[in-house]
Amino acid sequence: MAATTVVIGLSAVVVAVRDGDAVVLTVRPAGQLASLPFGPFDPDGDRTFELALRAFVTAQTRFDLGYVEQLYTFGDKGRDAPLAAMGDGSGGERVISVGYLALTPSPVDTTAPDTGWGAWSRFFPYEDWRQGRPAALDEIEPALRRWASSHPERLSRARLLFALDDTTWNEERVLERYELLYEAGLAPEAARDRGEGYCAPAGALAAALGEPMISDHRRILATALSRLRGKLKYRPVVFELMPDAFTLSALQRTVEAIAGVALHKQNFRRALERADLVEGLGRLDSETGGRPAELFRFRREALSARPALGLALPLLRE
């Protein structure tokens, strides 16, 4: 029996906020599903995982990464099928992928072919609660109830994860929600992995479940969104998505875009003041389209004076 070759792949979830929406950098060759930027790690030629990641993302997208952190290692057997093609094509490879989360304040349009920014909501329409309970859940809820009809434990999980029957929505549990949809056979990737091709539900339910991605890239994306939403509350990572000067309204919109929930303006600003992470620049932004607003900056030097703090998320409907 031939030995299995282990191939180490690197995947990048590159996040920005554009026009009030969280967007992710994707590669979408003509006629194929979207993927995250990804490529192989060369143990002979690459000095570190991160340097290799930065190099191949730039080569694929002509986009230079800024803030980067390691996300997770994905090693499920068969996770590279179909279309990942990071080995030599002989079929004797086991692909282990190291995922990275990257944040940028400037989602510049790339000139690389087949590469662009896509809203997160295309892949997870049910995750955006900024305008209240998303309509996508009206389609997903009946399908989940049918799947869980004779299994109380399944129904309990569905209720908690998807805020059914007036339970509380927890914005951080993105990965658990996607994995429940996969387990229920609703995510189109589940049918693909059973060898049935992309047999997505038809009509409105298909749109509500979001677009599939190649390999396990949507699972990697869900992991990144879970991590980032949780990290907002205990690390000031949101400022990696902001320009050097910003208004408090722009900062709140960015937090809302990532968290997928609407925040109470006054309480958000009180929490921001208590955290002492921003300071006014003494000048106004005249490009807001209305009354000029004061510009602020992130007090990055505060990170060396005390433990880093995140931002409270005072919900609008609390």
PDB file of C-alpha atoms in Angstrom:
ATOM      1  CA  MET A   1       0.000   0.000   0.000  1.00  0.00           C
ATOM      2  CA  ALA A   2       1.441   3.343  -1.065  1.00  0.00           C
ATOM      3  CA  ALA A   3       2.221   5.834   1.674  1.00  0.00           C
ATOM      4  CA  THR A   4       0.051   8.918   1.908  1.00  0.00           C
ATOM      5  CA  THR A   5       1.809  12.207   1.229  1.00  0.00           C
ATOM      6  CA  VAL A   6       0.920  15.032   3.602  1.00  0.00           C
ATOM      7  CA  VAL A   7       0.494  18.377   1.848  1.00  0.00           C
ATOM      8  CA  ILE A   8       0.342  21.544   3.937  1.00  0.00           C
ATOM      9  CA  GLY A   9      -1.920  24.175   2.463  1.00  0.00           C
ATOM     10  CA  LEU A  10      -2.459  27.763   3.574  1.00  0.00           C
ATOM     11  CA  SER A  11      -5.840  29.528   3.395  1.00  0.00           C
ATOM     12  CA  ALA A  12      -6.491  33.233   3.953  1.00  0.00           C
ATOM     13  CA  VAL A  13      -9.690  34.886   5.133  1.00  0.00           C
ATOM     14  CA  VAL A  14      -9.054  38.538   4.242  1.00  0.00           C
ATOM     15  CA  VAL A  15     -11.696  40.825   5.756  1.00  0.00           C
ATOM     16  CA  ALA A  16     -12.567  44.477   5.212  1.00  0.00           C
ATOM     17  CA  VAL A  17     -15.619  46.728   5.503  1.00  0.00           C
ATOM     18  CA  ARG A  18     -16.876  48.467   2.376  1.00  0.00           C
ATOM     19  CA  ASP A  19     -19.942  50.696   2.127  1.00  0.00           C
ATOM     20  CA  GLY A  20     -21.158  49.493   5.503  1.00  0.00           C
ATOM     21  CA  ASP A  21     -20.857  45.758   4.768  1.00  0.00           C
ATOM     22  CA  ALA A  22     -18.285  43.192   5.840  1.00  0.00           C
ATOM     23  CA  VAL A  23     -16.575  41.800   2.747  1.00  0.00           C
ATOM     24  CA  VAL A  24     -14.118  38.973   2.149  1.00  0.00           C
ATOM     25  CA  LEU A  25     -11.561  38.513  -0.593  1.00  0.00           C
ATOM     26  CA  THR A  26     -12.419  35.579  -2.861  1.00  0.00           C
ATOM     27  CA  VAL A  27     -11.052  33.896  -5.947  1.00  0.00           C
ATOM     28  CA  ARG A  28     -13.712  32.793  -8.427  1.00  0.00           C
ATOM     29  CA  PRO A  29     -12.472  31.324 -11.721  1.00  0.00           C
ATOM     30  CA  ALA A  30     -15.049  31.443 -14.504  1.00  0.00           C
ATOM     31  CA  GLY A  31     -17.744  28.834 -14.066  1.00  0.00           C
ATOM     32  CA  GLN A  32     -16.483  27.700 -10.655  1.00  0.00           C
ATOM     33  CA  LEU A  33     -17.501  28.272  -7.057  1.00  0.00           C
ATOM     34  CA  ALA A  34     -15.789  30.915  -4.989  1.00  0.00           C
ATOM     35  CA  SER A  35     -12.774  30.005  -2.877  1.00  0.00           C
ATOM     36  CA  LEU A  36     -10.580  31.736  -0.362  1.00  0.00           C
ATOM     37  CA  PRO A  37      -7.052  32.585  -1.518  1.00  0.00           C
ATOM     38  CA  PHE A  38      -5.085  29.395  -0.873  1.00  0.00           C
ATOM     39  CA  GLY A  39      -1.925  27.609  -1.879  1.00  0.00           C
ATOM     40  CA  PRO A  40       0.675  25.044  -0.805  1.00  0.00           C
ATOM     41  CA  PHE A  41       3.439  25.521   1.751  1.00  0.00           C
ATOM     42  CA  ASP A  42       6.885  24.611   0.430  1.00  0.00           C
ATOM     43  CA  PRO A  43       8.919  23.263   3.381  1.00  0.00           C
ATOM     44  CA  ASP A  44      12.142  23.681   1.397  1.00  0.00           C
ATOM     45  CA  GLY A  45      11.542  27.136  -0.013  1.00  0.00           C
ATOM     46  CA  ASP A  46       9.278  28.893   2.517  1.00  0.00           C
ATOM     47  CA  ARG A  47      10.832  30.157   5.752  1.00  0.00           C
ATOM     48  CA  THR A  48       7.562  30.559   7.714  1.00  0.00           C
ATOM     49  CA  PHE A  49       3.872  29.864   7.184  1.00  0.00           C
ATOM     50  CA  GLU A  50       2.992  33.553   7.424  1.00  0.00           C
ATOM     51  CA  LEU A  51       5.601  34.711   4.908  1.00  0.00           C
ATOM     52  CA  ALA A  52       4.433  31.992   2.510  1.00  0.00           C
ATOM     53  CA  LEU A  53       0.822  33.060   3.003  1.00  0.00           C
ATOM     54  CA  ARG A  54       1.598  36.707   2.312  1.00  0.00           C
ATOM     55  CA  ALA A  55       3.561  35.797  -0.813  1.00  0.00           C
ATOM     56  CA  PHE A  56       0.959  33.563  -2.434  1.00  0.00           C
ATOM     57  CA  VAL A  57      -1.965  35.864  -1.567  1.00  0.00           C
ATOM     58  CA  THR A  58      -0.115  38.721  -3.234  1.00  0.00           C
ATOM     59  CA  ALA A  59       0.678  36.491  -6.221  1.00  0.00           C
ATOM     60  CA  GLN A  60      -2.952  35.362  -6.571  1.00  0.00           C
ATOM     61  CA  THR A  61      -4.660  38.672  -5.876  1.00  0.00           C
ATOM     62  CA  ARG A  62      -1.968  41.370  -6.216  1.00  0.00           C
ATOM     63  CA  PHE A  63      -3.097  42.517  -2.788  1.00  0.00           C
ATOM     64  CA  ASP A  64      -0.635  43.008   0.100  1.00  0.00           C
ATOM     65  CA  LEU A  65      -1.851  41.745   3.469  1.00  0.00           C
ATOM     66  CA  GLY A  66      -1.700  43.896   6.606  1.00  0.00           C
ATOM     67  CA  TYR A  67      -2.756  42.469   9.989  1.00  0.00           C
ATOM     68  CA  VAL A  68      -2.553  38.653  10.032  1.00  0.00           C
ATOM     69  CA  GLU A  69      -3.136  36.045  12.742  1.00  0.00           C
ATOM     70  CA  GLN A  70      -3.254  32.272  12.612  1.00  0.00           C
ATOM     71  CA  LEU A  71      -6.800  30.985  12.805  1.00  0.00           C
ATOM     72  CA  TYR A  72      -6.974  27.183  12.966  1.00  0.00           C
ATOM     73  CA  THR A  73      -5.612  24.007  11.414  1.00  0.00           C
ATOM     74  CA  PHE A  74      -8.069  22.064   9.263  1.00  0.00           C
ATOM     75  CA  GLY A  75      -7.190  18.421   8.715  1.00  0.00           C
ATOM     76  CA  ASP A  76     -10.367  16.373   8.179  1.00  0.00           C
ATOM     77  CA  LYS A  77      -9.811  13.520   5.754  1.00  0.00           C
ATOM     78  CA  GLY A  78     -11.086  14.379   2.282  1.00  0.00           C
ATOM     79  CA  ARG A  79     -11.484  18.077   3.096  1.00  0.00           C
ATOM     80  CA  ASP A  80      -9.624  19.034  -0.070  1.00  0.00           C
ATOM     81  CA  ALA A  81     -12.203  17.482  -2.414  1.00  0.00           C
ATOM     82  CA  PRO A  82     -13.290  18.670  -4.842  1.00  0.00           C
ATOM     83  CA  LEU A  83     -11.226  21.231  -6.697  1.00  0.00           C
ATOM     84  CA  ALA A  84      -8.691  22.127  -4.039  1.00  0.00           C
ATOM     85  CA  ALA A  85      -5.921  20.476  -6.129  1.00  0.00           C
ATOM     86  CA  MET A  86      -3.016  21.441  -3.901  1.00  0.00           C
ATOM     87  CA  GLY A  87      -1.218  18.110  -4.350  1.00  0.00           C
ATOM     88  CA  ASP A  88       0.248  16.597  -7.484  1.00  0.00           C
ATOM     89  CA  GLY A  89      -3.046  15.100  -8.662  1.00  0.00           C
ATOM     90  CA  SER A  90      -2.150  11.482  -7.958  1.00  0.00           C
ATOM     91  CA  GLY A  91      -4.809  11.140  -5.285  1.00  0.00           C
ATOM     92  CA  GLY A  92      -2.345   9.994  -2.611  1.00  0.00           C
ATOM     93  CA  GLU A  93      -2.276  13.272  -0.697  1.00  0.00           C
ATOM     94  CA  ARG A  94      -3.730  14.250   2.670  1.00  0.00           C
ATOM     95  CA  VAL A  95      -4.150  18.027   2.687  1.00  0.00           C
ATOM     96  CA  ILE A  96      -3.722  19.814   6.014  1.00  0.00           C
ATOM     97  CA  SER A  97      -4.698  23.467   5.784  1.00  0.00           C
ATOM     98  CA  VAL A  98      -3.530  26.207   8.137  1.00  0.00           C
ATOM     99  CA  GLY A  99      -6.098  29.011   8.103  1.00  0.00           C
ATOM    100  CA  TYR A 100      -5.249  32.664   8.658  1.00  0.00           C
ATOM    101  CA  LEU A 101      -7.395  35.693   9.409  1.00  0.00           C
ATOM    102  CA  ALA A 102      -6.255  38.972   7.853  1.00  0.00           C
ATOM    103  CA  LEU A 103      -7.791  42.427   8.326  1.00  0.00           C
ATOM    104  CA  THR A 104      -7.378  45.505   6.164  1.00  0.00           C
ATOM    105  CA  PRO A 105      -8.797  49.030   6.378  1.00  0.00           C
ATOM    106  CA  SER A 106      -8.608  49.444   2.610  1.00  0.00           C
ATOM    107  CA  PRO A 107     -10.441  46.915   0.410  1.00  0.00           C
ATOM    108  CA  VAL A 108      -8.766  48.103  -2.760  1.00  0.00           C
ATOM    109  CA  ASP A 109      -9.941  46.535  -5.993  1.00  0.00           C
ATOM    110  CA  THR A 110      -7.418  44.017  -7.200  1.00  0.00           C
ATOM    111  CA  THR A 111      -6.322  43.804 -10.809  1.00  0.00           C
ATOM    112  CA  ALA A 112      -5.849  40.055 -10.613  1.00  0.00           C
ATOM    113  CA  PRO A 113      -8.265  38.058 -12.779  1.00  0.00           C
ATOM    114  CA  ASP A 114     -11.135  36.230 -11.052  1.00  0.00           C
ATOM    115  CA  THR A 115     -10.441  37.952  -7.721  1.00  0.00           C
ATOM    116  CA  GLY A 116     -12.710  40.355  -5.912  1.00  0.00           C
ATOM    117  CA  TRP A 117     -14.467  41.333  -2.705  1.00  0.00           C
ATOM    118  CA  GLY A 118     -17.749  39.659  -1.815  1.00  0.00           C
ATOM    119  CA  ALA A 119     -20.143  40.455   1.022  1.00  0.00           C
ATOM    120  CA  TRP A 120     -20.136  37.911   3.825  1.00  0.00           C
ATOM    121  CA  SER A 121     -23.923  37.876   3.587  1.00  0.00           C
ATOM    122  CA  ARG A 122     -23.674  36.057   0.230  1.00  0.00           C
ATOM    123  CA  PHE A 123     -22.324  33.038   2.071  1.00  0.00           C
ATOM    124  CA  PHE A 124     -24.236  33.434   5.357  1.00  0.00           C
ATOM    125  CA  PRO A 125     -27.435  35.465   4.711  1.00  0.00           C
ATOM    126  CA  TYR A 126     -28.905  34.444   8.069  1.00  0.00           C
ATOM    127  CA  GLU A 127     -26.050  36.066  10.032  1.00  0.00           C
ATOM    128  CA  ASP A 128     -27.047  39.719   9.484  1.00  0.00           C
ATOM    129  CA  TRP A 129     -29.448  40.920  12.201  1.00  0.00           C
ATOM    130  CA  ARG A 130     -28.747  44.644  11.827  1.00  0.00           C
ATOM    131  CA  GLN A 131     -32.289  45.235  10.542  1.00  0.00           C
ATOM    132  CA  GLY A 132     -33.863  42.660  12.854  1.00  0.00           C
ATOM    133  CA  ARG A 133     -34.457  38.968  12.331  1.00  0.00           C
ATOM    134  CA  PRO A 134     -33.297  38.183   8.760  1.00  0.00           C
ATOM    135  CA  ALA A 135     -35.860  36.925   6.272  1.00  0.00           C
ATOM    136  CA  ALA A 136     -33.541  34.000   5.494  1.00  0.00           C
ATOM    137  CA  LEU A 137     -34.549  32.402   8.794  1.00  0.00           C
ATOM    138  CA  ASP A 138     -38.175  32.262   7.662  1.00  0.00           C
ATOM    139  CA  GLU A 139     -36.996  29.745   5.052  1.00  0.00           C
ATOM    140  CA  ILE A 140     -34.457  27.911   7.210  1.00  0.00           C
ATOM    141  CA  GLU A 141     -36.626  27.440  10.301  1.00  0.00           C
ATOM    142  CA  PRO A 142     -39.235  25.091   8.730  1.00  0.00           C
ATOM    143  CA  ALA A 143     -36.482  22.962   7.171  1.00  0.00           C
ATOM    144  CA  LEU A 144     -34.694  22.647  10.503  1.00  0.00           C
ATOM    145  CA  ARG A 145     -37.938  21.759  12.295  1.00  0.00           C
ATOM    146  CA  ARG A 146     -38.667  19.003   9.771  1.00  0.00           C
ATOM    147  CA  TRP A 147     -35.163  17.590  10.276  1.00  0.00           C
ATOM    148  CA  ALA A 148     -35.488  17.728  14.066  1.00  0.00           C
ATOM    149  CA  SER A 149     -39.162  16.733  14.288  1.00  0.00           C
ATOM    150  CA  SER A 150     -38.654  13.441  16.141  1.00  0.00           C
ATOM    151  CA  HIS A 151     -35.342  14.287  17.836  1.00  0.00           C
ATOM    152  CA  PRO A 152     -35.673  16.578  20.898  1.00  0.00           C
ATOM    153  CA  GLU A 153     -31.900  17.034  21.135  1.00  0.00           C
ATOM    154  CA  ARG A 154     -31.705  18.238  17.523  1.00  0.00           C
ATOM    155  CA  LEU A 155     -34.569  20.656  18.098  1.00  0.00           C
ATOM    156  CA  SER A 156     -32.895  22.019  21.224  1.00  0.00           C
ATOM    157  CA  ARG A 157     -29.689  22.716  19.311  1.00  0.00           C
ATOM    158  CA  ALA A 158     -31.576  24.343  16.444  1.00  0.00           C
ATOM    159  CA  ARG A 159     -33.518  26.560  18.851  1.00  0.00           C
ATOM    160  CA  LEU A 160     -30.386  27.751  20.652  1.00  0.00           C
ATOM    161  CA  LEU A 161     -28.264  28.316  17.555  1.00  0.00           C
ATOM    162  CA  PHE A 162     -30.894  29.919  15.307  1.00  0.00           C
ATOM    163  CA  ALA A 163     -32.841  31.817  18.006  1.00  0.00           C
ATOM    164  CA  LEU A 164     -36.064  29.912  17.403  1.00  0.00           C
ATOM    165  CA  ASP A 165     -39.047  30.286  19.758  1.00  0.00           C
ATOM    166  CA  ASP A 166     -37.796  33.663  21.037  1.00  0.00           C
ATOM    167  CA  THR A 167     -34.467  32.343  22.302  1.00  0.00           C
ATOM    168  CA  THR A 168     -31.549  34.803  22.314  1.00  0.00           C
ATOM    169  CA  TRP A 169     -29.365  35.204  19.241  1.00  0.00           C
ATOM    170  CA  ASN A 170     -25.655  34.668  19.913  1.00  0.00           C
ATOM    171  CA  GLU A 171     -23.744  36.290  17.068  1.00  0.00           C
ATOM    172  CA  GLU A 172     -20.495  34.440  17.859  1.00  0.00           C
ATOM    173  CA  ARG A 173     -21.776  30.930  17.035  1.00  0.00           C
ATOM    174  CA  VAL A 174     -21.387  31.201  13.259  1.00  0.00           C
ATOM    175  CA  LEU A 175     -19.392  27.989  12.889  1.00  0.00           C
ATOM    176  CA  GLU A 176     -21.837  25.960  15.014  1.00  0.00           C
ATOM    177  CA  ARG A 177     -24.755  27.183  12.901  1.00  0.00           C
ATOM    178  CA  TYR A 178     -23.035  26.245   9.649  1.00  0.00           C
ATOM    179  CA  GLU A 179     -22.095  22.822  11.022  1.00  0.00           C
ATOM    180  CA  LEU A 180     -25.683  22.192  12.120  1.00  0.00           C
ATOM    181  CA  LEU A 181     -26.914  23.017   8.615  1.00  0.00           C
ATOM    182  CA  TYR A 182     -24.281  20.631   7.250  1.00  0.00           C
ATOM    183  CA  GLU A 183     -25.352  17.890   9.670  1.00  0.00           C
ATOM    184  CA  ALA A 184     -28.983  18.441   8.689  1.00  0.00           C
ATOM    185  CA  GLY A 185     -28.054  17.964   5.034  1.00  0.00           C
ATOM    186  CA  LEU A 186     -29.185  21.487   4.175  1.00  0.00           C
ATOM    187  CA  ALA A 187     -25.800  22.970   3.331  1.00  0.00           C
ATOM    188  CA  PRO A 188     -25.109  22.079  -0.330  1.00  0.00           C
ATOM    189  CA  GLU A 189     -21.577  21.024   0.608  1.00  0.00           C
ATOM    190  CA  ALA A 190     -23.121  18.108   2.572  1.00  0.00           C
ATOM    191  CA  ALA A 191     -24.657  16.601  -0.566  1.00  0.00           C
ATOM    192  CA  ARG A 192     -21.388  17.120  -2.431  1.00  0.00           C
ATOM    193  CA  ASP A 193     -19.453  15.250   0.259  1.00  0.00           C
ATOM    194  CA  ARG A 194     -21.897  12.341   0.030  1.00  0.00           C
ATOM    195  CA  GLY A 195     -20.977  12.072  -3.645  1.00  0.00           C
ATOM    196  CA  GLU A 196     -24.251  13.565  -4.894  1.00  0.00           C
ATOM    197  CA  GLY A 197     -22.853  16.792  -6.310  1.00  0.00           C
ATOM    198  CA  TYR A 198     -24.039  20.218  -5.236  1.00  0.00           C
ATOM    199  CA  CYS A 199     -27.691  19.305  -4.613  1.00  0.00           C
ATOM    200  CA  ALA A 200     -28.807  22.524  -2.977  1.00  0.00           C
ATOM    201  CA  PRO A 201     -32.432  22.964  -1.946  1.00  0.00           C
ATOM    202  CA  ALA A 202     -34.452  24.806  -4.542  1.00  0.00           C
ATOM    203  CA  GLY A 203     -35.881  28.310  -4.583  1.00  0.00           C
ATOM    204  CA  ALA A 204     -35.962  30.643  -1.611  1.00  0.00           C
ATOM    205  CA  LEU A 205     -34.410  28.103   0.764  1.00  0.00           C
ATOM    206  CA  ALA A 206     -31.308  27.814  -1.429  1.00  0.00           C
ATOM    207  CA  ALA A 207     -30.851  31.596  -1.336  1.00  0.00           C
ATOM    208  CA  ALA A 208     -31.394  31.647   2.442  1.00  0.00           C
ATOM    209  CA  LEU A 209     -28.683  29.037   3.035  1.00  0.00           C
ATOM    210  CA  GLY A 210     -26.042  31.065   1.183  1.00  0.00           C
ATOM    211  CA  GLU A 211     -23.626  30.310  -1.632  1.00  0.00           C
ATOM    212  CA  PRO A 212     -21.448  27.182  -1.327  1.00  0.00           C
ATOM    213  CA  MET A 213     -17.679  27.385  -1.695  1.00  0.00           C
ATOM    214  CA  ILE A 214     -15.112  24.856  -2.866  1.00  0.00           C
ATOM    215  CA  SER A 215     -13.594  22.285  -0.503  1.00  0.00           C
ATOM    216  CA  ASP A 216     -14.248  23.284   3.137  1.00  0.00           C
ATOM    217  CA  HIS A 217     -13.672  26.975   2.523  1.00  0.00           C
ATOM    218  CA  ARG A 218     -17.093  28.011   3.832  1.00  0.00           C
ATOM    219  CA  ARG A 219     -16.298  26.215   7.091  1.00  0.00           C
ATOM    220  CA  ILE A 220     -12.996  28.114   7.267  1.00  0.00           C
ATOM    221  CA  LEU A 221     -14.879  31.348   6.586  1.00  0.00           C
ATOM    222  CA  ALA A 222     -17.412  30.555   9.343  1.00  0.00           C
ATOM    223  CA  THR A 223     -14.532  29.867  11.735  1.00  0.00           C
ATOM    224  CA  ALA A 224     -13.020  33.257  10.926  1.00  0.00           C
ATOM    225  CA  LEU A 225     -16.284  35.098  11.439  1.00  0.00           C
ATOM    226  CA  SER A 226     -16.832  33.365  14.796  1.00  0.00           C
ATOM    227  CA  ARG A 227     -13.307  34.248  15.893  1.00  0.00           C
ATOM    228  CA  LEU A 228     -13.561  37.866  14.793  1.00  0.00           C
ATOM    229  CA  ARG A 229     -16.975  38.456  16.363  1.00  0.00           C
ATOM    230  CA  GLY A 230     -15.767  37.046  19.661  1.00  0.00           C
ATOM    231  CA  LYS A 231     -12.502  38.934  19.558  1.00  0.00           C
ATOM    232  CA  LEU A 232     -14.227  42.292  19.133  1.00  0.00           C
ATOM    233  CA  LYS A 233     -15.170  42.091  22.816  1.00  0.00           C
ATOM    234  CA  TYR A 234     -11.736  41.457  24.301  1.00  0.00           C
ATOM    235  CA  ARG A 235      -9.185  42.842  21.829  1.00  0.00           C
ATOM    236  CA  PRO A 236      -9.237  46.149  19.893  1.00  0.00           C
ATOM    237  CA  VAL A 237      -9.003  44.350  16.534  1.00  0.00           C
ATOM    238  CA  VAL A 238     -11.731  46.507  14.986  1.00  0.00           C
ATOM    239  CA  PHE A 239      -9.217  49.322  14.617  1.00  0.00           C
ATOM    240  CA  GLU A 240      -7.282  47.184  12.126  1.00  0.00           C
ATOM    241  CA  LEU A 241     -10.298  47.745   9.861  1.00  0.00           C
ATOM    242  CA  MET A 242     -10.307  51.532  10.323  1.00  0.00           C
ATOM    243  CA  PRO A 243      -8.294  54.259   8.577  1.00  0.00           C
ATOM    244  CA  ASP A 244      -5.946  56.442  10.625  1.00  0.00           C
ATOM    245  CA  ALA A 245      -8.708  59.040  11.150  1.00  0.00           C
ATOM    246  CA  PHE A 246     -12.375  58.122  11.499  1.00  0.00           C
ATOM    247  CA  THR A 247     -15.668  59.321  12.947  1.00  0.00           C
ATOM    248  CA  LEU A 248     -17.355  57.511  15.815  1.00  0.00           C
ATOM    249  CA  SER A 249     -20.314  56.802  13.544  1.00  0.00           C
ATOM    250  CA  ALA A 250     -18.018  55.084  11.043  1.00  0.00           C
ATOM    251  CA  LEU A 251     -16.484  53.049  13.859  1.00  0.00           C
ATOM    252  CA  GLN A 252     -19.918  51.949  15.064  1.00  0.00           C
ATOM    253  CA  ARG A 253     -20.983  50.964  11.546  1.00  0.00           C
ATOM    254  CA  THR A 254     -17.830  48.855  11.202  1.00  0.00           C
ATOM    255  CA  VAL A 255     -18.473  47.054  14.496  1.00  0.00           C
ATOM    256  CA  GLU A 256     -22.092  46.450  13.449  1.00  0.00           C
ATOM    257  CA  ALA A 257     -21.036  45.121  10.047  1.00  0.00           C
ATOM    258  CA  ILE A 258     -18.728  42.550  11.638  1.00  0.00           C
ATOM    259  CA  ALA A 259     -20.979  41.623  14.579  1.00  0.00           C
ATOM    260  CA  GLY A 260     -24.125  41.565  12.435  1.00  0.00           C
ATOM    261  CA  VAL A 261     -26.182  43.352  15.097  1.00  0.00           C
ATOM    262  CA  ALA A 262     -27.414  46.933  15.578  1.00  0.00           C
ATOM    263  CA  LEU A 263     -25.881  48.845  18.502  1.00  0.00           C
ATOM    264  CA  HIS A 264     -27.297  51.536  20.782  1.00  0.00           C
ATOM    265  CA  LYS A 265     -25.484  54.735  19.751  1.00  0.00           C
ATOM    266  CA  GLN A 266     -25.256  56.498  23.122  1.00  0.00           C
ATOM    267  CA  ASN A 267     -24.361  53.352  25.059  1.00  0.00           C
ATOM    268  CA  PHE A 268     -21.743  52.406  22.472  1.00  0.00           C
ATOM    269  CA  ARG A 269     -20.091  55.805  22.819  1.00  0.00           C
ATOM    270  CA  ARG A 270     -20.169  55.625  26.612  1.00  0.00           C
ATOM    271  CA  ALA A 271     -18.487  52.230  26.481  1.00  0.00           C
ATOM    272  CA  LEU A 272     -15.924  53.578  24.018  1.00  0.00           C
ATOM    273  CA  GLU A 273     -15.154  56.480  26.354  1.00  0.00           C
ATOM    274  CA  ARG A 274     -14.680  54.138  29.327  1.00  0.00           C
ATOM    275  CA  ALA A 275     -12.297  51.986  27.322  1.00  0.00           C
ATOM    276  CA  ASP A 276     -10.190  55.087  26.523  1.00  0.00           C
ATOM    277  CA  LEU A 277      -9.084  53.681  23.188  1.00  0.00           C
ATOM    278  CA  VAL A 278      -9.740  56.730  20.998  1.00  0.00           C
ATOM    279  CA  GLU A 279      -8.970  60.421  21.135  1.00  0.00           C
ATOM    280  CA  GLY A 280     -10.229  63.390  19.148  1.00  0.00           C
ATOM    281  CA  LEU A 281      -7.983  64.962  16.531  1.00  0.00           C
ATOM    282  CA  GLY A 282      -9.436  68.444  16.857  1.00  0.00           C
ATOM    283  CA  ARG A 283     -10.709  68.559  13.307  1.00  0.00           C
ATOM    284  CA  LEU A 284     -13.931  67.708  11.515  1.00  0.00           C
ATOM    285  CA  ASP A 285     -14.826  65.372   8.701  1.00  0.00           C
ATOM    286  CA  SER A 286     -16.541  67.441   6.036  1.00  0.00           C
ATOM    287  CA  GLU A 287     -17.297  64.439   3.799  1.00  0.00           C
ATOM    288  CA  THR A 288     -20.033  62.871   5.920  1.00  0.00           C
ATOM    289  CA  GLY A 289     -22.795  64.350   3.756  1.00  0.00           C
ATOM    290  CA  GLY A 290     -24.442  66.069   6.710  1.00  0.00           C
ATOM    291  CA  ARG A 291     -23.327  67.914   9.791  1.00  0.00           C
ATOM    292  CA  PRO A 292     -19.519  67.687  10.051  1.00  0.00           C
ATOM    293  CA  ALA A 293     -18.415  65.124  12.639  1.00  0.00           C
ATOM    294  CA  GLU A 294     -15.268  65.094  14.740  1.00  0.00           C
ATOM    295  CA  LEU A 295     -12.432  62.839  13.632  1.00  0.00           C
ATOM    296  CA  PHE A 296     -10.770  60.450  16.051  1.00  0.00           C
ATOM    297  CA  ARG A 297      -7.751  58.162  16.091  1.00  0.00           C
ATOM    298  CA  PHE A 298      -7.007  54.857  17.782  1.00  0.00           C
ATOM    299  CA  ARG A 299      -4.731  55.284  20.813  1.00  0.00           C
ATOM    300  CA  ARG A 300      -2.415  52.442  19.868  1.00  0.00           C
ATOM    301  CA  GLU A 301       0.045  53.496  22.575  1.00  0.00           C
ATOM    302  CA  ALA A 302      -2.561  52.535  25.182  1.00  0.00           C
ATOM    303  CA  LEU A 303      -1.881  48.875  24.402  1.00  0.00           C
ATOM    304  CA  SER A 304       1.542  49.079  26.053  1.00  0.00           C
ATOM    305  CA  ALA A 305       0.188  50.763  29.186  1.00  0.00           C
ATOM    306  CA  ARG A 306      -2.421  48.159  30.186  1.00  0.00           C
ATOM    307  CA  PRO A 307      -4.007  44.916  29.005  1.00  0.00           C
ATOM    308  CA  ALA A 308      -5.731  45.315  25.652  1.00  0.00           C
ATOM    309  CA  LEU A 309      -9.471  45.838  25.769  1.00  0.00           C
ATOM    310  CA  GLY A 310     -12.171  45.155  23.259  1.00  0.00           C
ATOM    311  CA  LEU A 311     -15.417  47.011  22.763  1.00  0.00           C
ATOM    312  CA  ALA A 312     -18.713  46.435  24.504  1.00  0.00           C
ATOM    313  CA  LEU A 313     -21.602  45.649  22.159  1.00  0.00           C
ATOM    314  CA  PRO A 314     -24.665  47.350  23.680  1.00  0.00           C
ATOM    315  CA  LEU A 315     -27.463  46.034  21.500  1.00  0.00           C
ATOM    316  CA  LEU A 316     -30.056  48.447  20.207  1.00  0.00           C
ATOM    317  CA  ARG A 317     -32.883  46.198  21.394  1.00  0.00           C
ATOM    318  CA  GLU A 318     -31.588  45.424  24.882  1.00  0.00           C
TER     319      GLU A 318
END
